[in-house]
PDB file of C-alpha atoms in Angstrom:
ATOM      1  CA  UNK O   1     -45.985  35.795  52.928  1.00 89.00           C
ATOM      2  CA  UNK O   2     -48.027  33.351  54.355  1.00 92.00           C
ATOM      3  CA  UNK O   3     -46.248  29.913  55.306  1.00 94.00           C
ATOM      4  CA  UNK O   4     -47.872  27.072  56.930  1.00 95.00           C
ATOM      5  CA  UNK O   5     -45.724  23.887  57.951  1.00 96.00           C
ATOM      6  CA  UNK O   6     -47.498  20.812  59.337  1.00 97.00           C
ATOM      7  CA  UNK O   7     -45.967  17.782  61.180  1.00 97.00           C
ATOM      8  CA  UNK O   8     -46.287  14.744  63.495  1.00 98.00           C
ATOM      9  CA  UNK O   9     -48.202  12.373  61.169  1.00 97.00           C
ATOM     10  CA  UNK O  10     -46.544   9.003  60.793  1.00 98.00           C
ATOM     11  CA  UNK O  11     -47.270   4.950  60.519  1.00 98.00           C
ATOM     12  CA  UNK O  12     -49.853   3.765  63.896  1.00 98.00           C
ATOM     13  CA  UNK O  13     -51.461   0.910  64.257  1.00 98.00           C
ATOM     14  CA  UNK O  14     -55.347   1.082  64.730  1.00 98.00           C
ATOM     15  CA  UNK O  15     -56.266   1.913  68.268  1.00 98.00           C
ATOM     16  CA  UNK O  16     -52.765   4.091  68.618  1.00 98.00           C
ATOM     17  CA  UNK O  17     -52.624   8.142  68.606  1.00 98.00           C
ATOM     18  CA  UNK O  18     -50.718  10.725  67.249  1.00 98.00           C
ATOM     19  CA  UNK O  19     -50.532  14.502  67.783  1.00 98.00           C
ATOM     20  CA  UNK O  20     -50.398  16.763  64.320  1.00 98.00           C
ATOM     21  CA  UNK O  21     -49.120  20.341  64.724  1.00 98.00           C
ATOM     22  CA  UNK O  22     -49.394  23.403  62.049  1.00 98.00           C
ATOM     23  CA  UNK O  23     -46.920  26.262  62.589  1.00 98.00           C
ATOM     24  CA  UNK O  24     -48.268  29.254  60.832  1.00 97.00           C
ATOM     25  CA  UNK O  25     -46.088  32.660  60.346  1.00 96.00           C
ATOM     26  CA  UNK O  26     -47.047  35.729  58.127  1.00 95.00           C
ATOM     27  CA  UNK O  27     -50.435  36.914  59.857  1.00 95.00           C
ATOM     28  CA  UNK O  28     -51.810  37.556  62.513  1.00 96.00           C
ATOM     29  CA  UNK O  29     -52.741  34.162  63.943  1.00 96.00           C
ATOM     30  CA  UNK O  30     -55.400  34.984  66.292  1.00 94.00           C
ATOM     31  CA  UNK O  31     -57.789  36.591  63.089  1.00 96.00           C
ATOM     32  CA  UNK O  32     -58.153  33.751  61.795  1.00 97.00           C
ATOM     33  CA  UNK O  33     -60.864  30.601  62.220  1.00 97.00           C
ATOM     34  CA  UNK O  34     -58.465  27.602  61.689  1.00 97.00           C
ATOM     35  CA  UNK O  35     -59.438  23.771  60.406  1.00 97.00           C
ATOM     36  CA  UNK O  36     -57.907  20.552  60.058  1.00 98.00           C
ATOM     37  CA  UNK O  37     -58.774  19.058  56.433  1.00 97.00           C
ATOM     38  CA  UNK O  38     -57.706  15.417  54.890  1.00 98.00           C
ATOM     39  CA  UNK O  39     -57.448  13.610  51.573  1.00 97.00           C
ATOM     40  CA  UNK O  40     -57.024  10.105  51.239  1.00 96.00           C
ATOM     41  CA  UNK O  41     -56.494   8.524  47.974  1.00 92.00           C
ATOM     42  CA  UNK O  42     -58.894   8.329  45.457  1.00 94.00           C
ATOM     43  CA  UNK O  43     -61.177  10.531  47.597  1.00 96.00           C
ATOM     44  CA  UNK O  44     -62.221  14.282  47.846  1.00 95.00           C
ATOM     45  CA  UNK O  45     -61.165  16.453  50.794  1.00 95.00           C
ATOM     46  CA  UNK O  46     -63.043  16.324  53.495  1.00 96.00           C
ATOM     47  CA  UNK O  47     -62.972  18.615  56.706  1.00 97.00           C
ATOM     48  CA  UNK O  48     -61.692  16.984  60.551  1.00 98.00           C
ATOM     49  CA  UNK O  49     -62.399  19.798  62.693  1.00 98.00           C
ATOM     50  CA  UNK O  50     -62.574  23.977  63.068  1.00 98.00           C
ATOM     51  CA  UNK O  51     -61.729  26.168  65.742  1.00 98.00           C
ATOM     52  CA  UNK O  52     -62.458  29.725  66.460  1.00 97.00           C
ATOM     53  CA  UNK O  53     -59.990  32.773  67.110  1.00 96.00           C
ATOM     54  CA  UNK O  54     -59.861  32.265  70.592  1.00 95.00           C
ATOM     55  CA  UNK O  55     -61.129  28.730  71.115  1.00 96.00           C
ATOM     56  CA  UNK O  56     -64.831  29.499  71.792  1.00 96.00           C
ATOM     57  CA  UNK O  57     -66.322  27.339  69.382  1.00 97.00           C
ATOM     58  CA  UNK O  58     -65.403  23.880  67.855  1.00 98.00           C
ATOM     59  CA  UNK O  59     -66.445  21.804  65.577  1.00 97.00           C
ATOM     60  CA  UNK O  60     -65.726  18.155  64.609  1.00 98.00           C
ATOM     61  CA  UNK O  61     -66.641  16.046  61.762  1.00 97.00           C
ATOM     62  CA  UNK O  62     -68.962  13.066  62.841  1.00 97.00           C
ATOM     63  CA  UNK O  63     -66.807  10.233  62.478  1.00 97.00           C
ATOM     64  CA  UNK O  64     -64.420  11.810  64.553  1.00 98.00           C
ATOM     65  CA  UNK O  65     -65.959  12.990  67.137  1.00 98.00           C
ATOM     66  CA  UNK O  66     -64.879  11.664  70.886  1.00 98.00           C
ATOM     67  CA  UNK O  67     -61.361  10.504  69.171  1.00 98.00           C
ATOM     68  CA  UNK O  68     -59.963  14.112  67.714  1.00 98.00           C
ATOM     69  CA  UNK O  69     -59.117  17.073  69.829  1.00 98.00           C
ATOM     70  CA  UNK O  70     -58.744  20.566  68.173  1.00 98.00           C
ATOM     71  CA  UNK O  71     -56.356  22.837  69.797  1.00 98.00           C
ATOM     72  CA  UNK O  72     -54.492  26.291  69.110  1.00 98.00           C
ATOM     73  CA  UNK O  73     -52.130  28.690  70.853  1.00 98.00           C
ATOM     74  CA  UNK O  74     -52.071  31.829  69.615  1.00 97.00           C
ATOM     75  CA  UNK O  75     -48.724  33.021  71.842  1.00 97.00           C
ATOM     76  CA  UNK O  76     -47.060  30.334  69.350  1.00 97.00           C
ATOM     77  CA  UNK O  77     -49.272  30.389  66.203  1.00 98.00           C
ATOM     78  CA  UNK O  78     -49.878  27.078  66.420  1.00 98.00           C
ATOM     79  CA  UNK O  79     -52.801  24.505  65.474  1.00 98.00           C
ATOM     80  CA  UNK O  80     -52.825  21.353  67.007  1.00 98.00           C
ATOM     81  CA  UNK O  81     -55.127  17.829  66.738  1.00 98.00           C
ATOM     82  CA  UNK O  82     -54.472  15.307  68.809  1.00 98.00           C
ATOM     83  CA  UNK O  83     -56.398  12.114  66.867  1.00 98.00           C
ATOM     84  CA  UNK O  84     -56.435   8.907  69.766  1.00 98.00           C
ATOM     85  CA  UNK O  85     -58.302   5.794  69.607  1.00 98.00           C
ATOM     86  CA  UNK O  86     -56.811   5.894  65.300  1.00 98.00           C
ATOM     87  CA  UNK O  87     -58.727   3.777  62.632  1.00 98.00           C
ATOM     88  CA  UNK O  88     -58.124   2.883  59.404  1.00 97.00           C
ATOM     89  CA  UNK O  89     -60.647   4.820  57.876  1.00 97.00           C
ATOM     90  CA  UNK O  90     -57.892   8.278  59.304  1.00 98.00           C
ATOM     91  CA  UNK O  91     -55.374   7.092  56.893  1.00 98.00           C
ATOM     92  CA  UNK O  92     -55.109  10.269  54.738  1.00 98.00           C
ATOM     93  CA  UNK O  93     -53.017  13.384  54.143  1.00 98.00           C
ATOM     94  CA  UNK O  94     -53.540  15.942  56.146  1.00 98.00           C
ATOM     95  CA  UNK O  95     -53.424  19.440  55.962  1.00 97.00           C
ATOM     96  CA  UNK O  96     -54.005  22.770  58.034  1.00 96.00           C
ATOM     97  CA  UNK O  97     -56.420  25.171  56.353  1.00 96.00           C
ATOM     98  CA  UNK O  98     -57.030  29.436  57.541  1.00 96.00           C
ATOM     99  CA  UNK O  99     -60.028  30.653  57.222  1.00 96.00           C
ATOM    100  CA  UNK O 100     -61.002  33.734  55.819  1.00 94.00           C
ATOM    101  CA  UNK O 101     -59.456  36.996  58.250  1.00 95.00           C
ATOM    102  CA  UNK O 102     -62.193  37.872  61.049  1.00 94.00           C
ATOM    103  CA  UNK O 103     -64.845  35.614  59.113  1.00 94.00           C
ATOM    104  CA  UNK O 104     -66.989  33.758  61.488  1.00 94.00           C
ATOM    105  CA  UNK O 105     -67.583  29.982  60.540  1.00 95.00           C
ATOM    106  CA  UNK O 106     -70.587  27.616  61.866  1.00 94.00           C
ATOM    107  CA  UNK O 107     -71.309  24.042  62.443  1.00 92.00           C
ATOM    108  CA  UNK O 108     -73.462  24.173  59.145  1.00 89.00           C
ATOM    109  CA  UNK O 109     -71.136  25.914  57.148  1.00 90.00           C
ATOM    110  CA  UNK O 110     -66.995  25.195  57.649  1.00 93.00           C
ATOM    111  CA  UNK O 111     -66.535  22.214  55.744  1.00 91.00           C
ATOM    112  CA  UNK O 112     -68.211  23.847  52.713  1.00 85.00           C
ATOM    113  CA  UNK O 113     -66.618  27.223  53.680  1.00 76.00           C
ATOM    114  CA  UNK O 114     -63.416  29.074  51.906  1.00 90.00           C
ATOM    115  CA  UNK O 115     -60.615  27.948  54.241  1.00 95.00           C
ATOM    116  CA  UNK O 116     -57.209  28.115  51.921  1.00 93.00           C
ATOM    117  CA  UNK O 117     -54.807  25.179  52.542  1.00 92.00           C
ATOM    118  CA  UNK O 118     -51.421  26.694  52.207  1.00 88.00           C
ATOM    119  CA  UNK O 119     -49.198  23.778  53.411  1.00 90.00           C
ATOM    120  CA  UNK O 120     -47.715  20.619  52.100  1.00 95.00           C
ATOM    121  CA  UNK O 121     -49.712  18.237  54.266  1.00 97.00           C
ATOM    122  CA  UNK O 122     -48.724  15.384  56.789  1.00 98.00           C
ATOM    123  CA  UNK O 123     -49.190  11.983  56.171  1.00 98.00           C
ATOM    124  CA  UNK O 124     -51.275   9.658  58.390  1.00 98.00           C
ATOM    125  CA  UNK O 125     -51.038   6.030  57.898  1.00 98.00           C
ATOM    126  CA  UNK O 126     -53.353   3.576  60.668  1.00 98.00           C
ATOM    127  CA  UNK O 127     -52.396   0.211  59.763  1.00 97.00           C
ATOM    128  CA  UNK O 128     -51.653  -3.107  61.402  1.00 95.00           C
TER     129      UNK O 128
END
């Protein structure tokens, strides 16, 4: 059974940073393209950033880019995103997402792309 815990989101104030980590157990971590998706309220889900089985290729939303850094190690089966520089705009749930096992994702096509949110989520709040 697949389980998926995320944590480190919390209350910052705009400018500050925080570090989000997934723990995933129940497969084999390393088959599988990972993402970083968020919801705010009132809003659809929208995807942060996707990484490849080994790191190789990454991929960041726009509004995100040079602030958010995607990380994973596989000897833990762990995701990580470290979000700096934090804006209001971040404030959102926010949830670690597998891909499909062995499927290769692209710039063009992760966001839109069948990654299956399987945790609870971890709230971000960037307010003064």
């Amino acid at each position: 059974q697949v389980q998926v815990v995320e944590s480190g989101g919390g209350l910052v104030q705009p400018g500050g940073s925080l570090r989000l980590s997934c723990m995933v157990s129940g497969l084999t971590f390393d088959d599988y393209y990972m993402a970083w998706f968020r919801q705010a309220p009132g809003k659809e889900r929208e995807g942060v950033s996707c990484i490849s089985w080994s790191s190789e290729s990454i991929y960041y939303r726009d509004s995100v880019k040079g602030r958010f850094v995607i990380s994973r190690d596989n000897g833990k089966n762990t995701l990580y995103l470290q979000m700096n520089n934090l804006e209001p705009e971040d404030t959102a749930t926010y949830y670690c997402a597998v891909g499909r096992r062995l499927r290769a994702y692209m710039e063009f096509d992760w966001m839109e792309g069948d990654f299956s949110i399987r945790g609870k989520g971890t709230q971000v709040t960037v307010s003064s």
